[in-house]
CSV table of C-alpha atoms in Angstrom, one decimal:
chain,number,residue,atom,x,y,z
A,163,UNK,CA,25.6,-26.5,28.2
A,164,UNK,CA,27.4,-24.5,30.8
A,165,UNK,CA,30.6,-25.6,30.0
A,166,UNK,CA,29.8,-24.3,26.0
A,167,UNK,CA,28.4,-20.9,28.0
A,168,UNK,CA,31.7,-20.4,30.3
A,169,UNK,CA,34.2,-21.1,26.7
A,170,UNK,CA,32.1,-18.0,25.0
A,171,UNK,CA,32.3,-15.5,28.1
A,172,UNK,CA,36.3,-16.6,27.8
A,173,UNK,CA,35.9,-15.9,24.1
A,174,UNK,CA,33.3,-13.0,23.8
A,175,UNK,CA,34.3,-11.4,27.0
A,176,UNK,CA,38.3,-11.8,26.8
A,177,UNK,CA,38.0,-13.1,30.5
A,178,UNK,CA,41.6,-15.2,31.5
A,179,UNK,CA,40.4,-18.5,32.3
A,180,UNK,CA,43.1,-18.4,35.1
A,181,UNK,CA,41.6,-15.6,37.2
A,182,UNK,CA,38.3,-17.6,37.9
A,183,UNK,CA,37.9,-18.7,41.2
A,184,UNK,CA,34.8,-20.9,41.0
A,185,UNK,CA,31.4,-20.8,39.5
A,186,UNK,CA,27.6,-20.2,42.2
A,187,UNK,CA,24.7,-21.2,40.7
A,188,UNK,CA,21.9,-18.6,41.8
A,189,UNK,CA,19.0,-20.5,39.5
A,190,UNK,CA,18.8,-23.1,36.8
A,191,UNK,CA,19.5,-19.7,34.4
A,192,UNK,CA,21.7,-17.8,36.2
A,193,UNK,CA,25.1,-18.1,38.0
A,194,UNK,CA,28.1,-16.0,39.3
A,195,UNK,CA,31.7,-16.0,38.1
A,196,UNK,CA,34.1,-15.4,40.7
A,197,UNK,CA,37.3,-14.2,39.8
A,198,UNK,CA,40.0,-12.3,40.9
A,199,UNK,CA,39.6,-9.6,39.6
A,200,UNK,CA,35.6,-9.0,39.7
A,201,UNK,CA,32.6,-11.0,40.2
A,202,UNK,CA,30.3,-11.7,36.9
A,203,UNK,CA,26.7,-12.6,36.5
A,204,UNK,CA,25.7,-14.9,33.8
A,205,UNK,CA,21.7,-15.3,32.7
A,206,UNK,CA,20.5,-17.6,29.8
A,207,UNK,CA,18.3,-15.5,28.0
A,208,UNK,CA,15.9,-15.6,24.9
A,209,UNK,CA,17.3,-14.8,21.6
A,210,UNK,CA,15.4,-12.0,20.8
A,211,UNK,CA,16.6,-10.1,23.9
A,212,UNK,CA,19.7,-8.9,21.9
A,213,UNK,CA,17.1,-6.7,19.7
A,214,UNK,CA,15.1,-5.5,22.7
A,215,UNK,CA,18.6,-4.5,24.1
A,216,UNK,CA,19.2,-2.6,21.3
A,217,UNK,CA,15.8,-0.6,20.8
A,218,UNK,CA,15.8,0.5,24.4
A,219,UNK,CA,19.1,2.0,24.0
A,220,UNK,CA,18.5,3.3,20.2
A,221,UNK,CA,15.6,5.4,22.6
A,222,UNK,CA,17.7,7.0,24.7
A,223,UNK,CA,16.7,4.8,27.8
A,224,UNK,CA,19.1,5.2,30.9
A,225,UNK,CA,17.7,3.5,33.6
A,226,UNK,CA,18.0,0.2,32.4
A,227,UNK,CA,21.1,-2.0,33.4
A,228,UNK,CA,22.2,-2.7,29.8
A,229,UNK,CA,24.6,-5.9,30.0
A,230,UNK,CA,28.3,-5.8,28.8
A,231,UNK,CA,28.8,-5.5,25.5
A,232,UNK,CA,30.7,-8.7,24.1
A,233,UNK,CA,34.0,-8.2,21.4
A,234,UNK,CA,31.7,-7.9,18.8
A,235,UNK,CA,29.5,-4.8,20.7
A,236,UNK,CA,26.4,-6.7,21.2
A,237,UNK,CA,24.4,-7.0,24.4
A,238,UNK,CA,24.0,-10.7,24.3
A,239,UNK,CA,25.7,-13.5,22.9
A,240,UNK,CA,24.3,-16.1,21.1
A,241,UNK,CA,25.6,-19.7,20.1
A,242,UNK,CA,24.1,-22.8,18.6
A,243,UNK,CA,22.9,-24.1,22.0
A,244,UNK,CA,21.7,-20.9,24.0
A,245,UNK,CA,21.8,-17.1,24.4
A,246,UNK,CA,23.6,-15.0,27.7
A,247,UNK,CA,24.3,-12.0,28.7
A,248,UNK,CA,27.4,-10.9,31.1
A,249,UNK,CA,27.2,-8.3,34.0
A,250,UNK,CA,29.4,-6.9,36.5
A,251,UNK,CA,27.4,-8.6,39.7
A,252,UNK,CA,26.2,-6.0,42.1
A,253,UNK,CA,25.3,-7.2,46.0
A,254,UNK,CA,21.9,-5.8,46.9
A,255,UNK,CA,21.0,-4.1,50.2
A,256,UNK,CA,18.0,-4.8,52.2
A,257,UNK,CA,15.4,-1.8,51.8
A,258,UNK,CA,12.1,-1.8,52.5
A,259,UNK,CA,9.6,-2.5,50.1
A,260,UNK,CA,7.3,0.7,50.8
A,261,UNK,CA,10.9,2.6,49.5
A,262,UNK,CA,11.7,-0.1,46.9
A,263,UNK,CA,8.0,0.0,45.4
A,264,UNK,CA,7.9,3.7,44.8
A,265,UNK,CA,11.2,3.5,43.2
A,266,UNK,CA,10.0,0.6,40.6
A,267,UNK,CA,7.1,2.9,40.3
A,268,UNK,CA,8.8,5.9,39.0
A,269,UNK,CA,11.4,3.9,36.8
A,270,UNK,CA,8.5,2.2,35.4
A,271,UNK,CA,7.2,5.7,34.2
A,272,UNK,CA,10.1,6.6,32.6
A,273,UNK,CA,10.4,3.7,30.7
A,274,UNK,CA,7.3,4.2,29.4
A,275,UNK,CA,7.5,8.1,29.1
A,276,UNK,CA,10.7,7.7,26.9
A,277,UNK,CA,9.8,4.8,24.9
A,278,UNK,CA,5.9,6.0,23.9
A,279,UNK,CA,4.7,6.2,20.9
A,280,UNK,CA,1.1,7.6,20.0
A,281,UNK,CA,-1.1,4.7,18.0
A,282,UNK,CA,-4.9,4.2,17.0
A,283,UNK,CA,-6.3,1.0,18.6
A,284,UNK,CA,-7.0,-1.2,16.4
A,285,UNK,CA,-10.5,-3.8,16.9
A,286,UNK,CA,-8.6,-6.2,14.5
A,287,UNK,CA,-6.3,-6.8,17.1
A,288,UNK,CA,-8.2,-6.2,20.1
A,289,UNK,CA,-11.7,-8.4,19.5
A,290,UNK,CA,-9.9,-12.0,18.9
A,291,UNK,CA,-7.9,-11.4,22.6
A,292,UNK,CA,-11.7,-9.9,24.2
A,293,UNK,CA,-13.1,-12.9,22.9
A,294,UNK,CA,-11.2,-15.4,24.6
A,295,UNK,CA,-10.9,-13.5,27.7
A,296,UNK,CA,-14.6,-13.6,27.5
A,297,UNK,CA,-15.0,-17.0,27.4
A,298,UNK,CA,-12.7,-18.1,30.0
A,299,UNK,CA,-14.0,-15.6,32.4
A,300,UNK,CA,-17.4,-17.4,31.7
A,301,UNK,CA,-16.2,-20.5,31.9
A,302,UNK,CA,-14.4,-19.6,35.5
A,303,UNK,CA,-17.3,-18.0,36.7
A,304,UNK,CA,-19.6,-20.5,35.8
A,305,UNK,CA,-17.7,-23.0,37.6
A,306,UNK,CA,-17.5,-20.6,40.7
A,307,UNK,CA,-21.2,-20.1,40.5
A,308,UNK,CA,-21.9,-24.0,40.3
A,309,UNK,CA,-19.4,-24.8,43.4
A,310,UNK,CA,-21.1,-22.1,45.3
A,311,UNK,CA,-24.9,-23.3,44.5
A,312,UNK,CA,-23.5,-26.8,45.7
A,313,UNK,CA,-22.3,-25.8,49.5
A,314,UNK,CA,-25.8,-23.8,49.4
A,315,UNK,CA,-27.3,-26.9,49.1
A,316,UNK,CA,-25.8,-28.8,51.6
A,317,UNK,CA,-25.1,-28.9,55.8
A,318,UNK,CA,-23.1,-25.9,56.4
A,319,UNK,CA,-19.9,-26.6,57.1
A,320,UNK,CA,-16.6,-24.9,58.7
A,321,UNK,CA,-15.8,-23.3,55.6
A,322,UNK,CA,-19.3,-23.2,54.3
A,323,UNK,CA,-19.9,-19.4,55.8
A,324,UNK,CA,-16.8,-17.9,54.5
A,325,UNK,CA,-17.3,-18.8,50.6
A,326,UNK,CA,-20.9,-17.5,50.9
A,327,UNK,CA,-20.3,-14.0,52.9
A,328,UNK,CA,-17.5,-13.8,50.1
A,329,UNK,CA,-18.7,-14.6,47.3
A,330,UNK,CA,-20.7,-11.3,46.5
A,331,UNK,CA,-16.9,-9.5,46.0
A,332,UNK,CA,-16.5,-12.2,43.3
A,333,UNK,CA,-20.0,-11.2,41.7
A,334,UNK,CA,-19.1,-7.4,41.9
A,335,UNK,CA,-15.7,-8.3,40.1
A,336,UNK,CA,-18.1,-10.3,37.4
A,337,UNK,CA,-20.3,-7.2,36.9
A,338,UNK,CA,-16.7,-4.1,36.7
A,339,UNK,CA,-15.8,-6.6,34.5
A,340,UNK,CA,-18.5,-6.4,32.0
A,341,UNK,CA,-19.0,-2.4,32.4
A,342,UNK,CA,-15.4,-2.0,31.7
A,343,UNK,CA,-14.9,-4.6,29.1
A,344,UNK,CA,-18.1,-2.5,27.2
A,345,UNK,CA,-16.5,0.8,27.9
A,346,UNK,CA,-13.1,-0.7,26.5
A,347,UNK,CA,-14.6,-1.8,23.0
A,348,UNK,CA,-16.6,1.3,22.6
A,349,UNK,CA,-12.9,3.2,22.5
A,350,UNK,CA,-11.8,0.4,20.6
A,351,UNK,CA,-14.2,0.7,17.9
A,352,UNK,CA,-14.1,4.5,18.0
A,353,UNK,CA,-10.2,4.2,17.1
A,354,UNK,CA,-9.1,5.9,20.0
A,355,UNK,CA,-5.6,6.8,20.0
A,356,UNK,CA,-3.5,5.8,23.0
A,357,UNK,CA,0.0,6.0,24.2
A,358,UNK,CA,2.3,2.3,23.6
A,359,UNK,CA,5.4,1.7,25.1
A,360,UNK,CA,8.0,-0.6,25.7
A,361,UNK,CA,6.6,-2.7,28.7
A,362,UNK,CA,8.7,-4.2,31.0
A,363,UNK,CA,6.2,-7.2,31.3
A,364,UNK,CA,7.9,-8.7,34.6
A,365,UNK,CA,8.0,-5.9,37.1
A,366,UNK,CA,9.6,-7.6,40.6
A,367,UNK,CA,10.9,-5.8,43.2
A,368,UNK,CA,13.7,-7.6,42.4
A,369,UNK,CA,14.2,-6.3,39.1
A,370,UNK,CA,15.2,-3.2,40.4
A,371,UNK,CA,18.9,-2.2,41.1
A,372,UNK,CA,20.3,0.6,43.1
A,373,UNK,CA,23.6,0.5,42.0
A,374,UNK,CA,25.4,3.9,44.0
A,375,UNK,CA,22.6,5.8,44.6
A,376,UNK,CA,21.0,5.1,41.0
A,377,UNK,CA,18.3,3.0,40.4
A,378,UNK,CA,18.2,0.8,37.6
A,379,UNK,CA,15.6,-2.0,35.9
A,380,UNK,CA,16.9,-5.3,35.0
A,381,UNK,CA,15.5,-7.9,33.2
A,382,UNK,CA,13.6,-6.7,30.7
A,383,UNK,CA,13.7,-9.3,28.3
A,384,UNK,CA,10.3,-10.6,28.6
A,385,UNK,CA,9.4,-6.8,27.5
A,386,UNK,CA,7.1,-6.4,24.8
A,387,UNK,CA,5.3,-2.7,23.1
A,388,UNK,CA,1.8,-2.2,24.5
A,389,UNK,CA,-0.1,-0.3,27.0
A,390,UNK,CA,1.0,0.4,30.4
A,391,UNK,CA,-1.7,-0.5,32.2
A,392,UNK,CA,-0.4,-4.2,32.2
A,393,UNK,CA,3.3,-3.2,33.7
A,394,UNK,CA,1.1,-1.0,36.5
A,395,UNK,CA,-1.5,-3.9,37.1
A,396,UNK,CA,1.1,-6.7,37.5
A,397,UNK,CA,2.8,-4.3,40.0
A,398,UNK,CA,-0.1,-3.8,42.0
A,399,UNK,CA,-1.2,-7.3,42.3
A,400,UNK,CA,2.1,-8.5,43.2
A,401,UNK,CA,2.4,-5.7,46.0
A,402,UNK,CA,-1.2,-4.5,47.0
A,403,UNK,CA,-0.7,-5.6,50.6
A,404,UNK,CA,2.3,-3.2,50.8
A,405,UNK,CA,1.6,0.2,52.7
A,406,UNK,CA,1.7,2.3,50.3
A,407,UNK,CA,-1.1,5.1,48.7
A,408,UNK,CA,-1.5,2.5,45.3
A,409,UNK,CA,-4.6,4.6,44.9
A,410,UNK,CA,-3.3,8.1,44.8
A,411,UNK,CA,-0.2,6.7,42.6
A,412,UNK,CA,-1.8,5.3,40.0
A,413,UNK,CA,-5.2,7.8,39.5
A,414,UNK,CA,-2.3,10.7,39.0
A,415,UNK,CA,-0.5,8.6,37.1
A,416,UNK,CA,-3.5,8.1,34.8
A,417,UNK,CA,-4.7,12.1,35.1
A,418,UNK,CA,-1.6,13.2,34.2
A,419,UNK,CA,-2.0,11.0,31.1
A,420,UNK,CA,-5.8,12.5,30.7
A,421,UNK,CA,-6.4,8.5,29.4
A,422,UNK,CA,-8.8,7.3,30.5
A,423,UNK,CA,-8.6,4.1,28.6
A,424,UNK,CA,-5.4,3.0,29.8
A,425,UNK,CA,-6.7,3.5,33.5
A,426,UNK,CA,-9.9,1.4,32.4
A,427,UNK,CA,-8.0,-0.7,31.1
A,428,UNK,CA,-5.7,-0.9,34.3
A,429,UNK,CA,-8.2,-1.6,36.3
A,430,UNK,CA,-9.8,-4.5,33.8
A,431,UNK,CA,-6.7,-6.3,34.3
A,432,UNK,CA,-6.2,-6.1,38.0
A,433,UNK,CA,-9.6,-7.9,38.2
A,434,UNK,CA,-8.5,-10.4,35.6
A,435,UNK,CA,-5.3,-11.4,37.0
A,436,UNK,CA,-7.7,-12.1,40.5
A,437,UNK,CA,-10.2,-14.0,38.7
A,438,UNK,CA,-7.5,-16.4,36.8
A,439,UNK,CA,-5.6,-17.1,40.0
A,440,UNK,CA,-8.7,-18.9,41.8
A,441,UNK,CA,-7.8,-22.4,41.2
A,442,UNK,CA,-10.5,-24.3,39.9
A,443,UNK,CA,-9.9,-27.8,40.5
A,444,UNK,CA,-13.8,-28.5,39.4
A,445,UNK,CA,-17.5,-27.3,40.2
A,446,UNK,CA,-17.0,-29.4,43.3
A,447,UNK,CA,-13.9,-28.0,44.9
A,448,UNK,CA,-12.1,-24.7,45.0
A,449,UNK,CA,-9.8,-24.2,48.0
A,450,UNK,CA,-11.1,-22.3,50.3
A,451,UNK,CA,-8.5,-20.1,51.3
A,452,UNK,CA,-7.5,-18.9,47.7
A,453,UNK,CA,-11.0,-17.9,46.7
A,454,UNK,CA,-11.5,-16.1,50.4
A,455,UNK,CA,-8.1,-14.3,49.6
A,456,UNK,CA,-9.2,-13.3,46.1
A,457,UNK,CA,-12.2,-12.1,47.5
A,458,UNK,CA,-10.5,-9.9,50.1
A,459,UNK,CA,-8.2,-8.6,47.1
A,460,UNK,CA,-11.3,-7.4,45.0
A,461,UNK,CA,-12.9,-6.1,48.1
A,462,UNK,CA,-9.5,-3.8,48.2
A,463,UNK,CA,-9.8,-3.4,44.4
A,464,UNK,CA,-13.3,-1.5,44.9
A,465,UNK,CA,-11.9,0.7,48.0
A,466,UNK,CA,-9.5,2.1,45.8
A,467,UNK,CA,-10.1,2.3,42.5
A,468,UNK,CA,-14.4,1.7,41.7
A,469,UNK,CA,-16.0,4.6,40.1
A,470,UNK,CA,-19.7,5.6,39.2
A,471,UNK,CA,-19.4,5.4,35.5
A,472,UNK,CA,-21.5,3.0,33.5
């Protein structure tokens, strides 16, 4: 499949097949093309990512790193066995990730700011997906419940004590859950209308590019339009044990938006994306360690972003 991929760039990108040095393989989807005259970067991609491509740029967006266009102007190519796309490659410098955070931050806000568009929620849409986040949550919760009624019941052990003083986080997190999930479908059913965007759905560190003093996002092909609460939530997660003011950032972000949906909503899913990562082997075992970290987690989630609102 590679060697189909590397006779396309020669086609689609009118590279000389003589200049290329060798081939690095980064991942299973990506590689670098050495040549010598520049160094390529070659990603597999999903065929749709050639319309997402276009849309962000139809939009005016210029802090994305849109990839070379091929002879035929198009962002990615496609063939019968796979779809690429083709950038110069750009070495990255180590920064730290307090720095590199903020920046991801801010490019993440302009993404959204220049891609928005004002819609009505709709409970159509919005009751299947509470639905079945309702019934895994109670399904996971039940199993929690069960595993911790079980050490209760017998001779403490080593790890006995720090599942019990913890598990009263994971009963708070039950509880937001259900005032926000309640305060969610009340705007829902009232037809609130709420600012989309163009998410970037996949928001690493290392998705961000500071390419001569200019930051850019990469990556974006898992993007999707929705709310920005789950760009900002899946940032957080991924980085709350950075030192950083998460909970100044994101309550200005949200005032500034006067939404308070969105920041419910923000919030909803920070607690979700905790819940689902506890892995629940059965009612009889949960490891230890992963339900005390998700507990410290949502103890941090209610220092920094719990209000008094029912």
């Amino acid at each position: 499949m590679m060697n189909n991929i590397n006779d396309d760039i020669v086609k689609y990108y009118e590279l000389n097949v003589n200049d290329i040095i060798e081939y690095i393989k980064l991942t299973s989807k990506a590689y670098i093309i050495k040549s010598s005259n520049n160094n390529l970067f070659v990603k597999k991609t999903i065929p749709n990512a050639l319309e997402k491509y276009h849309f962000l740029a139809s939009q005016g967006v210029n802090n994305v790193l849109y990839p070379m266009t091929n002879v035929n102007n198009d962002y990615v190519t496609r063939n019968k066995y796979s779809s690429f796309y083709v950038n110069n490659y750009f070495d990255s410098f180590s920064v730290k990730d307090e720095v590199k955070l903020s920046n991801m931050f801010n490019e993440l806000k302009q993404l959204h700011k220049m891609t928005e568009l004002k819609k009505q929620l709709s409970s159509n849409l919005a009751r299947p997906k509470f639905d079945e986040i309702t019934n895994r949550l109670d399904f996971q919760f039940r199993v929690i419940e069960d595993y911790v009624r079980s050490i209760e019941s017998r001779s403490l052990q080593d790890y006995s004590m720090p599942i019990l003083s913890n598990y009263q986080y994971l009963l708070n997190a039950k509880y937001e859950l259900i005032k926000l999930q309640k305060r969610l479908i009340s705007s829902i059913k009232s037809k609130e209308s709420v600012e989309y965007s163009y998410l970037h759905n996949n928001p690493h560190l290392d998705h961000l590019l500071n390419i001569k003093g200019v930051y850019y996002l990469t990556s974006l092909e898992k993007g999707m339009i929705g709310l920005n609460s789950l760009d900002l939530a899946k940032l957080y997660v991924e980085n709350e044990n950075v030192n950083i003011d998460f909970k100044n950032m994101i309550k200005e972000y949200y005032k500034n938006e006067n939404n308070l949906f969105c920041y419910d909503y923000f919030r909803f899913l920070v607690l979700l994306i905790h819940i689902r990562r506890i892995n629940l082997t059965s009612s009889d075992y949960i490891n230890s360690t992963n339900f005390i970290n998700t507990a410290s987690s949502i103890k941090k989630y209610f220092e920094n972003f719990s209000d008094n609102q029912e």
